[in-house]
Amino acid sequence: MGSLYRTLPQDAIAQGTSALYIINQLGASLGTAVVALLLQSQADAGSTQVQTFRGASWWVFAAAVAVLVSGWFLPGRAATAAVAEESAAVEASARS
């Protein structure tokens, strides 16, 4: 989320906020539906309640790890700082 706000121009932050909210809502709904599907499929297979929840929990854990790993590929502060310094230099030269 921070990456979104750092990279958006000032006049596009309102649209970015709206888009991010929509994506969060859709992701939460989809995630809930997937976990319910996992629970139902394991319950239909004859698993006990403990086995059903244990299996679904491992899937949720694996998804969380995948999201955390993908976070390493997001733009970092060093690139953002370099862009900010470059735009500050351009503004300073434009004022001169």
PDB file of N, CA and C in Angstrom:
ATOM      1  N   MET A   1       0.824  -1.188   0.000  1.00  0.00           N
ATOM      2  CA  MET A   1       0.000   0.000   0.000  1.00  0.00           C
ATOM      3  C   MET A   1       0.867   1.249   0.000  1.00  0.00           C
ATOM      4  N   GLY A   2       1.906   1.215   0.778  1.00  0.00           N
ATOM      5  CA  GLY A   2       2.822   2.356   0.809  1.00  0.00           C
ATOM      6  C   GLY A   2       3.478   2.572  -0.534  1.00  0.00           C
ATOM      7  N   SER A   3       3.770   1.483  -1.214  1.00  0.00           N
ATOM      8  CA  SER A   3       4.366   1.579  -2.544  1.00  0.00           C
ATOM      9  C   SER A   3       3.431   2.291  -3.505  1.00  0.00           C
ATOM     10  N   LEU A   4       2.155   2.037  -3.374  1.00  0.00           N
ATOM     11  CA  LEU A   4       1.171   2.693  -4.238  1.00  0.00           C
ATOM     12  C   LEU A   4       1.198   4.202  -4.031  1.00  0.00           C
ATOM     13  N   TYR A   5       1.165   4.631  -2.795  1.00  0.00           N
ATOM     14  CA  TYR A   5       1.101   6.068  -2.521  1.00  0.00           C
ATOM     15  C   TYR A   5       2.409   6.786  -2.839  1.00  0.00           C
ATOM     16  N   ARG A   6       3.539   6.079  -2.730  1.00  0.00           N
ATOM     17  CA  ARG A   6       4.817   6.713  -3.050  1.00  0.00           C
ATOM     18  C   ARG A   6       4.999   6.928  -4.544  1.00  0.00           C
ATOM     19  N   THR A   7       4.410   6.045  -5.346  1.00  0.00           N
ATOM     20  CA  THR A   7       4.641   6.122  -6.783  1.00  0.00           C
ATOM     21  C   THR A   7       3.570   6.891  -7.542  1.00  0.00           C
ATOM     22  N   LEU A   8       2.432   7.150  -6.915  1.00  0.00           N
ATOM     23  CA  LEU A   8       1.360   7.880  -7.605  1.00  0.00           C
ATOM     24  C   LEU A   8       1.613   9.373  -7.597  1.00  0.00           C
ATOM     25  N   PRO A   9       1.285  10.048  -8.692  1.00  0.00           N
ATOM     26  CA  PRO A   9       1.339  11.509  -8.676  1.00  0.00           C
ATOM     27  C   PRO A   9       0.277  12.046  -7.710  1.00  0.00           C
ATOM     28  N   GLN A  10       0.487  13.233  -7.213  1.00  0.00           N
ATOM     29  CA  GLN A  10      -0.401  13.818  -6.202  1.00  0.00           C
ATOM     30  C   GLN A  10      -1.859  13.861  -6.673  1.00  0.00           C
ATOM     31  N   ASP A  11      -2.093  14.193  -7.935  1.00  0.00           N
ATOM     32  CA  ASP A  11      -3.468  14.331  -8.415  1.00  0.00           C
ATOM     33  C   ASP A  11      -4.154  12.989  -8.679  1.00  0.00           C
ATOM     34  N   ALA A  12      -3.444  11.874  -8.608  1.00  0.00           N
ATOM     35  CA  ALA A  12      -4.034  10.557  -8.844  1.00  0.00           C
ATOM     36  C   ALA A  12      -4.233   9.758  -7.566  1.00  0.00           C
ATOM     37  N   ILE A  13      -3.934  10.325  -6.417  1.00  0.00           N
ATOM     38  CA  ILE A  13      -4.035   9.576  -5.159  1.00  0.00           C
ATOM     39  C   ILE A  13      -5.479   9.209  -4.843  1.00  0.00           C
ATOM     40  N   ALA A  14      -6.442  10.080  -5.157  1.00  0.00           N
ATOM     41  CA  ALA A  14      -7.848   9.765  -4.882  1.00  0.00           C
ATOM     42  C   ALA A  14      -8.296   8.532  -5.660  1.00  0.00           C
ATOM     43  N   GLN A  15      -7.951   8.464  -6.942  1.00  0.00           N
ATOM     44  CA  GLN A  15      -8.327   7.289  -7.734  1.00  0.00           C
ATOM     45  C   GLN A  15      -7.569   6.051  -7.260  1.00  0.00           C
ATOM     46  N   GLY A  16      -6.320   6.207  -6.866  1.00  0.00           N
ATOM     47  CA  GLY A  16      -5.544   5.080  -6.360  1.00  0.00           C
ATOM     48  C   GLY A  16      -6.117   4.534  -5.071  1.00  0.00           C
ATOM     49  N   THR A  17      -6.590   5.429  -4.202  1.00  0.00           N
ATOM     50  CA  THR A  17      -7.204   5.000  -2.951  1.00  0.00           C
ATOM     51  C   THR A  17      -8.470   4.206  -3.222  1.00  0.00           C
ATOM     52  N   SER A  18      -9.289   4.688  -4.155  1.00  0.00           N
ATOM     53  CA  SER A  18     -10.522   3.979  -4.505  1.00  0.00           C
ATOM     54  C   SER A  18     -10.216   2.606  -5.086  1.00  0.00           C
ATOM     55  N   ALA A  19      -9.264   2.549  -5.992  1.00  0.00           N
ATOM     56  CA  ALA A  19      -8.903   1.266  -6.611  1.00  0.00           C
ATOM     57  C   ALA A  19      -8.354   0.298  -5.570  1.00  0.00           C
ATOM     58  N   LEU A  20      -7.522   0.791  -4.654  1.00  0.00           N
ATOM     59  CA  LEU A  20      -6.956  -0.067  -3.622  1.00  0.00           C
ATOM     60  C   LEU A  20      -8.044  -0.609  -2.706  1.00  0.00           C
ATOM     61  N   TYR A  21      -9.018   0.209  -2.358  1.00  0.00           N
ATOM     62  CA  TYR A  21     -10.131  -0.228  -1.506  1.00  0.00           C
ATOM     63  C   TYR A  21     -10.924  -1.326  -2.206  1.00  0.00           C
ATOM     64  N   ILE A  22     -11.206  -1.143  -3.492  1.00  0.00           N
ATOM     65  CA  ILE A  22     -11.964  -2.148  -4.247  1.00  0.00           C
ATOM     66  C   ILE A  22     -11.189  -3.455  -4.317  1.00  0.00           C
ATOM     67  N   ILE A  23      -9.884  -3.373  -4.583  1.00  0.00           N
ATOM     68  CA  ILE A  23      -9.060  -4.581  -4.661  1.00  0.00           C
ATOM     69  C   ILE A  23      -9.015  -5.294  -3.308  1.00  0.00           C
ATOM     70  N   ASN A  24      -8.927  -4.538  -2.214  1.00  0.00           N
ATOM     71  CA  ASN A  24      -8.932  -5.148  -0.883  1.00  0.00           C
ATOM     72  C   ASN A  24     -10.240  -5.875  -0.611  1.00  0.00           C
ATOM     73  N   GLN A  25     -11.358  -5.256  -0.971  1.00  0.00           N
ATOM     74  CA  GLN A  25     -12.661  -5.874  -0.741  1.00  0.00           C
ATOM     75  C   GLN A  25     -12.828  -7.146  -1.575  1.00  0.00           C
ATOM     76  N   LEU A  26     -12.425  -7.085  -2.838  1.00  0.00           N
ATOM     77  CA  LEU A  26     -12.526  -8.269  -3.694  1.00  0.00           C
ATOM     78  C   LEU A  26     -11.607  -9.384  -3.211  1.00  0.00           C
ATOM     79  N   GLY A  27     -10.399  -9.022  -2.798  1.00  0.00           N
ATOM     80  CA  GLY A  27      -9.457 -10.030  -2.296  1.00  0.00           C
ATOM     81  C   GLY A  27      -9.962 -10.706  -1.032  1.00  0.00           C
ATOM     82  N   ALA A  28     -10.547  -9.929  -0.132  1.00  0.00           N
ATOM     83  CA  ALA A  28     -11.079 -10.514   1.105  1.00  0.00           C
ATOM     84  C   ALA A  28     -12.247 -11.446   0.803  1.00  0.00           C
ATOM     85  N   SER A  29     -13.123 -11.045  -0.098  1.00  0.00           N
ATOM     86  CA  SER A  29     -14.261 -11.895  -0.463  1.00  0.00           C
ATOM     87  C   SER A  29     -13.795 -13.176  -1.138  1.00  0.00           C
ATOM     88  N   LEU A  30     -12.863 -13.035  -2.048  1.00  0.00           N
ATOM     89  CA  LEU A  30     -12.343 -14.211  -2.744  1.00  0.00           C
ATOM     90  C   LEU A  30     -11.614 -15.146  -1.775  1.00  0.00           C
ATOM     91  N   GLY A  31     -10.833 -14.576  -0.879  1.00  0.00           N
ATOM     92  CA  GLY A  31     -10.123 -15.398   0.107  1.00  0.00           C
ATOM     93  C   GLY A  31     -11.068 -16.162   1.015  1.00  0.00           C
ATOM     94  N   THR A  32     -12.128 -15.504   1.451  1.00  0.00           N
ATOM     95  CA  THR A  32     -13.123 -16.171   2.297  1.00  0.00           C
ATOM     96  C   THR A  32     -13.801 -17.298   1.540  1.00  0.00           C
ATOM     97  N   ALA A  33     -14.131 -17.059   0.277  1.00  0.00           N
ATOM     98  CA  ALA A  33     -14.779 -18.098  -0.526  1.00  0.00           C
ATOM     99  C   ALA A  33     -13.845 -19.291  -0.743  1.00  0.00           C
ATOM    100  N   VAL A  34     -12.567 -19.037  -0.970  1.00  0.00           N
ATOM    101  CA  VAL A  34     -11.612 -20.126  -1.190  1.00  0.00           C
ATOM    102  C   VAL A  34     -11.443 -20.951   0.084  1.00  0.00           C
ATOM    103  N   VAL A  35     -11.355 -20.297   1.238  1.00  0.00           N
ATOM    104  CA  VAL A  35     -11.217 -21.043   2.493  1.00  0.00           C
ATOM    105  C   VAL A  35     -12.481 -21.860   2.760  1.00  0.00           C
ATOM    106  N   ALA A  36     -13.655 -21.293   2.492  1.00  0.00           N
ATOM    107  CA  ALA A  36     -14.901 -22.049   2.663  1.00  0.00           C
ATOM    108  C   ALA A  36     -14.931 -23.259   1.733  1.00  0.00           C
ATOM    109  N   LEU A  37     -14.455 -23.084   0.504  1.00  0.00           N
ATOM    110  CA  LEU A  37     -14.393 -24.195  -0.450  1.00  0.00           C
ATOM    111  C   LEU A  37     -13.437 -25.286   0.049  1.00  0.00           C
ATOM    112  N   LEU A  38     -12.286 -24.880   0.576  1.00  0.00           N
ATOM    113  CA  LEU A  38     -11.338 -25.862   1.125  1.00  0.00           C
ATOM    114  C   LEU A  38     -11.956 -26.634   2.287  1.00  0.00           C
ATOM    115  N   LEU A  39     -12.613 -25.913   3.181  1.00  0.00           N
ATOM    116  CA  LEU A  39     -13.238 -26.571   4.332  1.00  0.00           C
ATOM    117  C   LEU A  39     -14.321 -27.547   3.877  1.00  0.00           C
ATOM    118  N   GLN A  40     -15.149 -27.119   2.945  1.00  0.00           N
ATOM    119  CA  GLN A  40     -16.238 -27.972   2.476  1.00  0.00           C
ATOM    120  C   GLN A  40     -15.723 -29.206   1.754  1.00  0.00           C
ATOM    121  N   SER A  41     -14.697 -29.023   0.909  1.00  0.00           N
ATOM    122  CA  SER A  41     -14.185 -30.174   0.162  1.00  0.00           C
ATOM    123  C   SER A  41     -13.531 -31.198   1.084  1.00  0.00           C
ATOM    124  N   GLN A  42     -12.845 -30.731   2.121  1.00  0.00           N
ATOM    125  CA  GLN A  42     -12.226 -31.665   3.049  1.00  0.00           C
ATOM    126  C   GLN A  42     -13.259 -32.325   3.950  1.00  0.00           C
ATOM    127  N   ALA A  43     -14.321 -31.598   4.289  1.00  0.00           N
ATOM    128  CA  ALA A  43     -15.379 -32.193   5.102  1.00  0.00           C
ATOM    129  C   ALA A  43     -16.126 -33.249   4.304  1.00  0.00           C
ATOM    130  N   ASP A  44     -16.334 -32.991   3.003  1.00  0.00           N
ATOM    131  CA  ASP A  44     -17.005 -33.977   2.152  1.00  0.00           C
ATOM    132  C   ASP A  44     -16.158 -35.227   1.939  1.00  0.00           C
ATOM    133  N   ALA A  45     -14.849 -35.093   2.078  1.00  0.00           N
ATOM    134  CA  ALA A  45     -13.950 -36.239   1.894  1.00  0.00           C
ATOM    135  C   ALA A  45     -13.940 -37.151   3.118  1.00  0.00           C
ATOM    136  N   GLY A  46     -14.658 -36.772   4.157  1.00  0.00           N
ATOM    137  CA  GLY A  46     -14.754 -37.622   5.342  1.00  0.00           C
ATOM    138  C   GLY A  46     -13.742 -37.295   6.422  1.00  0.00           C
ATOM    139  N   SER A  47     -13.079 -36.167   6.333  1.00  0.00           N
ATOM    140  CA  SER A  47     -12.107 -35.776   7.356  1.00  0.00           C
ATOM    141  C   SER A  47     -12.834 -35.331   8.620  1.00  0.00           C
ATOM    142  N   THR A  48     -12.145 -35.460   9.750  1.00  0.00           N
ATOM    143  CA  THR A  48     -12.707 -34.936  10.992  1.00  0.00           C
ATOM    144  C   THR A  48     -12.601 -33.409  10.989  1.00  0.00           C
ATOM    145  N   GLN A  49     -13.261 -32.774  11.951  1.00  0.00           N
ATOM    146  CA  GLN A  49     -13.205 -31.313  12.019  1.00  0.00           C
ATOM    147  C   GLN A  49     -11.778 -30.817  12.214  1.00  0.00           C
ATOM    148  N   VAL A  50     -11.023 -31.490  13.056  1.00  0.00           N
ATOM    149  CA  VAL A  50      -9.649 -31.074  13.318  1.00  0.00           C
ATOM    150  C   VAL A  50      -8.805 -31.209  12.052  1.00  0.00           C
ATOM    151  N   GLN A  51      -8.940 -32.303  11.339  1.00  0.00           N
ATOM    152  CA  GLN A  51      -8.188 -32.487  10.098  1.00  0.00           C
ATOM    153  C   GLN A  51      -8.606 -31.466   9.044  1.00  0.00           C
ATOM    154  N   THR A  52      -9.896 -31.179   8.999  1.00  0.00           N
ATOM    155  CA  THR A  52     -10.408 -30.216   8.024  1.00  0.00           C
ATOM    156  C   THR A  52      -9.809 -28.839   8.265  1.00  0.00           C
ATOM    157  N   PHE A  53      -9.853 -28.376   9.501  1.00  0.00           N
ATOM    158  CA  PHE A  53      -9.314 -27.052   9.811  1.00  0.00           C
ATOM    159  C   PHE A  53      -7.788 -27.018   9.716  1.00  0.00           C
ATOM    160  N   ARG A  54      -7.133 -28.121  10.046  1.00  0.00           N
ATOM    161  CA  ARG A  54      -5.681 -28.177   9.924  1.00  0.00           C
ATOM    162  C   ARG A  54      -5.265 -28.058   8.456  1.00  0.00           C
ATOM    163  N   GLY A  55      -5.936 -28.768   7.586  1.00  0.00           N
ATOM    164  CA  GLY A  55      -5.621 -28.699   6.162  1.00  0.00           C
ATOM    165  C   GLY A  55      -5.868 -27.312   5.589  1.00  0.00           C
ATOM    166  N   ALA A  56      -7.002 -26.719   5.937  1.00  0.00           N
ATOM    167  CA  ALA A  56      -7.307 -25.370   5.438  1.00  0.00           C
ATOM    168  C   ALA A  56      -6.316 -24.348   5.992  1.00  0.00           C
ATOM    169  N   SER A  57      -5.908 -24.533   7.236  1.00  0.00           N
ATOM    170  CA  SER A  57      -4.948 -23.601   7.840  1.00  0.00           C
ATOM    171  C   SER A  57      -3.614 -23.642   7.123  1.00  0.00           C
ATOM    172  N   TRP A  58      -3.180 -24.822   6.697  1.00  0.00           N
ATOM    173  CA  TRP A  58      -1.915 -24.918   5.962  1.00  0.00           C
ATOM    174  C   TRP A  58      -2.006 -24.220   4.622  1.00  0.00           C
ATOM    175  N   TRP A  59      -3.165 -24.315   3.955  1.00  0.00           N
ATOM    176  CA  TRP A  59      -3.333 -23.606   2.689  1.00  0.00           C
ATOM    177  C   TRP A  59      -3.288 -22.097   2.884  1.00  0.00           C
ATOM    178  N   VAL A  60      -3.945 -21.628   3.947  1.00  0.00           N
ATOM    179  CA  VAL A  60      -3.928 -20.189   4.243  1.00  0.00           C
ATOM    180  C   VAL A  60      -2.505 -19.745   4.579  1.00  0.00           C
ATOM    181  N   PHE A  61      -1.783 -20.556   5.341  1.00  0.00           N
ATOM    182  CA  PHE A  61      -0.394 -20.237   5.677  1.00  0.00           C
ATOM    183  C   PHE A  61       0.470 -20.175   4.414  1.00  0.00           C
ATOM    184  N   ALA A  62       0.286 -21.132   3.505  1.00  0.00           N
ATOM    185  CA  ALA A  62       1.056 -21.139   2.258  1.00  0.00           C
ATOM    186  C   ALA A  62       0.761 -19.897   1.424  1.00  0.00           C
ATOM    187  N   ALA A  63      -0.494 -19.480   1.386  1.00  0.00           N
ATOM    188  CA  ALA A  63      -0.854 -18.264   0.646  1.00  0.00           C
ATOM    189  C   ALA A  63      -0.214 -17.035   1.283  1.00  0.00           C
ATOM    190  N   ALA A  64      -0.196 -16.980   2.609  1.00  0.00           N
ATOM    191  CA  ALA A  64       0.417 -15.842   3.298  1.00  0.00           C
ATOM    192  C   ALA A  64       1.917 -15.787   3.029  1.00  0.00           C
ATOM    193  N   VAL A  65       2.573 -16.934   3.011  1.00  0.00           N
ATOM    194  CA  VAL A  65       4.004 -16.978   2.707  1.00  0.00           C
ATOM    195  C   VAL A  65       4.250 -16.507   1.273  1.00  0.00           C
ATOM    196  N   ALA A  66       3.383 -16.919   0.349  1.00  0.00           N
ATOM    197  CA  ALA A  66       3.529 -16.484  -1.047  1.00  0.00           C
ATOM    198  C   ALA A  66       3.390 -14.967  -1.169  1.00  0.00           C
ATOM    199  N   VAL A  67       2.467 -14.397  -0.418  1.00  0.00           N
ATOM    200  CA  VAL A  67       2.296 -12.939  -0.445  1.00  0.00           C
ATOM    201  C   VAL A  67       3.523 -12.254   0.154  1.00  0.00           C
ATOM    202  N   LEU A  68       4.035 -12.777   1.251  1.00  0.00           N
ATOM    203  CA  LEU A  68       5.219 -12.180   1.872  1.00  0.00           C
ATOM    204  C   LEU A  68       6.438 -12.264   0.957  1.00  0.00           C
ATOM    205  N   VAL A  69       6.605 -13.380   0.287  1.00  0.00           N
ATOM    206  CA  VAL A  69       7.737 -13.531  -0.633  1.00  0.00           C
ATOM    207  C   VAL A  69       7.597 -12.561  -1.800  1.00  0.00           C
ATOM    208  N   SER A  70       6.390 -12.399  -2.304  1.00  0.00           N
ATOM    209  CA  SER A  70       6.197 -11.465  -3.420  1.00  0.00           C
ATOM    210  C   SER A  70       6.468 -10.028  -2.999  1.00  0.00           C
ATOM    211  N   GLY A  71       6.391  -9.745  -1.719  1.00  0.00           N
ATOM    212  CA  GLY A  71       6.701  -8.414  -1.208  1.00  0.00           C
ATOM    213  C   GLY A  71       8.147  -8.009  -1.443  1.00  0.00           C
ATOM    214  N   TRP A  72       9.032  -8.980  -1.553  1.00  0.00           N
ATOM    215  CA  TRP A  72      10.441  -8.680  -1.818  1.00  0.00           C
ATOM    216  C   TRP A  72      10.634  -8.054  -3.194  1.00  0.00           C
ATOM    217  N   PHE A  73       9.673  -8.276  -4.090  1.00  0.00           N
ATOM    218  CA  PHE A  73       9.799  -7.781  -5.452  1.00  0.00           C
ATOM    219  C   PHE A  73       9.142  -6.424  -5.668  1.00  0.00           C
ATOM    220  N   LEU A  74       8.571  -5.852  -4.614  1.00  0.00           N
ATOM    221  CA  LEU A  74       7.977  -4.518  -4.728  1.00  0.00           C
ATOM    222  C   LEU A  74       9.081  -3.462  -4.792  1.00  0.00           C
ATOM    223  N   PRO A  75       8.778  -2.317  -5.384  1.00  0.00           N
ATOM    224  CA  PRO A  75       9.802  -1.261  -5.442  1.00  0.00           C
ATOM    225  C   PRO A  75      10.203  -0.833  -4.041  1.00  0.00           C
ATOM    226  N   GLY A  76      11.490  -0.603  -3.864  1.00  0.00           N
ATOM    227  CA  GLY A  76      11.995  -0.253  -2.547  1.00  0.00           C
ATOM    228  C   GLY A  76      12.191   1.229  -2.359  1.00  0.00           C
ATOM    229  N   ARG A  77      12.616   1.592  -1.183  1.00  0.00           N
ATOM    230  CA  ARG A  77      12.837   2.996  -0.858  1.00  0.00           C
ATOM    231  C   ARG A  77      14.004   3.591  -1.635  1.00  0.00           C
ATOM    232  N   ALA A  78      15.012   2.798  -1.920  1.00  0.00           N
ATOM    233  CA  ALA A  78      16.177   3.338  -2.622  1.00  0.00           C
ATOM    234  C   ALA A  78      15.781   3.868  -3.987  1.00  0.00           C
ATOM    235  N   ALA A  79      14.987   3.124  -4.716  1.00  0.00           N
ATOM    236  CA  ALA A  79      14.545   3.581  -6.040  1.00  0.00           C
ATOM    237  C   ALA A  79      13.643   4.802  -5.898  1.00  0.00           C
ATOM    238  N   THR A  80      12.772   4.797  -4.907  1.00  0.00           N
ATOM    239  CA  THR A  80      11.872   5.918  -4.699  1.00  0.00           C
ATOM    240  C   THR A  80      12.651   7.160  -4.298  1.00  0.00           C
ATOM    241  N   ALA A  81      13.648   6.998  -3.460  1.00  0.00           N
ATOM    242  CA  ALA A  81      14.461   8.137  -3.034  1.00  0.00           C
ATOM    243  C   ALA A  81      15.223   8.718  -4.218  1.00  0.00           C
ATOM    244  N   ALA A  82      15.724   7.860  -5.090  1.00  0.00           N
ATOM    245  CA  ALA A  82      16.451   8.345  -6.264  1.00  0.00           C
ATOM    246  C   ALA A  82      15.532   9.128  -7.184  1.00  0.00           C
ATOM    247  N   VAL A  83      14.313   8.658  -7.361  1.00  0.00           N
ATOM    248  CA  VAL A  83      13.343   9.366  -8.197  1.00  0.00           C
ATOM    249  C   VAL A  83      12.983  10.699  -7.557  1.00  0.00           C
ATOM    250  N   ALA A  84      12.811  10.730  -6.235  1.00  0.00           N
ATOM    251  CA  ALA A  84      12.475  11.973  -5.541  1.00  0.00           C
ATOM    252  C   ALA A  84      13.615  12.982  -5.662  1.00  0.00           C
ATOM    253  N   GLU A  85      14.847  12.516  -5.534  1.00  0.00           N
ATOM    254  CA  GLU A  85      15.996  13.422  -5.671  1.00  0.00           C
ATOM    255  C   GLU A  85      16.088  13.960  -7.092  1.00  0.00           C
ATOM    256  N   GLU A  86      15.830  13.111  -8.061  1.00  0.00           N
ATOM    257  CA  GLU A  86      15.886  13.540  -9.454  1.00  0.00           C
ATOM    258  C   GLU A  86      14.806  14.578  -9.747  1.00  0.00           C
ATOM    259  N   SER A  87      13.588  14.353  -9.260  1.00  0.00           N
ATOM    260  CA  SER A  87      12.517  15.318  -9.512  1.00  0.00           C
ATOM    261  C   SER A  87      12.771  16.625  -8.756  1.00  0.00           C
ATOM    262  N   ALA A  88      13.399  16.551  -7.579  1.00  0.00           N
ATOM    263  CA  ALA A  88      13.749  17.773  -6.849  1.00  0.00           C
ATOM    264  C   ALA A  88      14.801  18.562  -7.617  1.00  0.00           C
ATOM    265  N   ALA A  89      15.752  17.861  -8.224  1.00  0.00           N
ATOM    266  CA  ALA A  89      16.788  18.528  -9.009  1.00  0.00           C
ATOM    267  C   ALA A  89      16.184  19.181 -10.250  1.00  0.00           C
ATOM    268  N   VAL A  90      15.222  18.509 -10.873  1.00  0.00           N
ATOM    269  CA  VAL A  90      14.565  19.090 -12.043  1.00  0.00           C
ATOM    270  C   VAL A  90      13.782  20.328 -11.663  1.00  0.00           C
ATOM    271  N   GLU A  91      13.084  20.283 -10.531  1.00  0.00           N
ATOM    272  CA  GLU A  91      12.331  21.450 -10.064  1.00  0.00           C
ATOM    273  C   GLU A  91      13.264  22.603  -9.728  1.00  0.00           C
ATOM    274  N   ALA A  92      14.404  22.274  -9.097  1.00  0.00           N
ATOM    275  CA  ALA A  92      15.355  23.323  -8.736  1.00  0.00           C
ATOM    276  C   ALA A  92      15.952  23.980  -9.978  1.00  0.00           C
ATOM    277  N   SER A  93      16.246  23.183 -11.000  1.00  0.00           N
ATOM    278  CA  SER A  93      16.807  23.756 -12.228  1.00  0.00           C
ATOM    279  C   SER A  93      15.746  24.553 -12.981  1.00  0.00           C
ATOM    280  N   ALA A  94      14.481  24.181 -12.853  1.00  0.00           N
ATOM    281  CA  ALA A  94      13.414  24.918 -13.525  1.00  0.00           C
ATOM    282  C   ALA A  94      13.203  26.289 -12.872  1.00  0.00           C
ATOM    283  N   ARG A  95      13.432  26.356 -11.569  1.00  0.00           N
ATOM    284  CA  ARG A  95      13.279  27.629 -10.851  1.00  0.00           C
ATOM    285  C   ARG A  95      14.412  28.600 -11.170  1.00  0.00           C
ATOM    286  N   SER A  96      15.577  28.061 -11.524  1.00  0.00           N
ATOM    287  CA  SER A  96      16.763  28.912 -11.756  1.00  0.00           C
ATOM    288  C   SER A  96      16.692  29.662 -13.047  1.00  0.00           C
TER     289      SER A  96
END
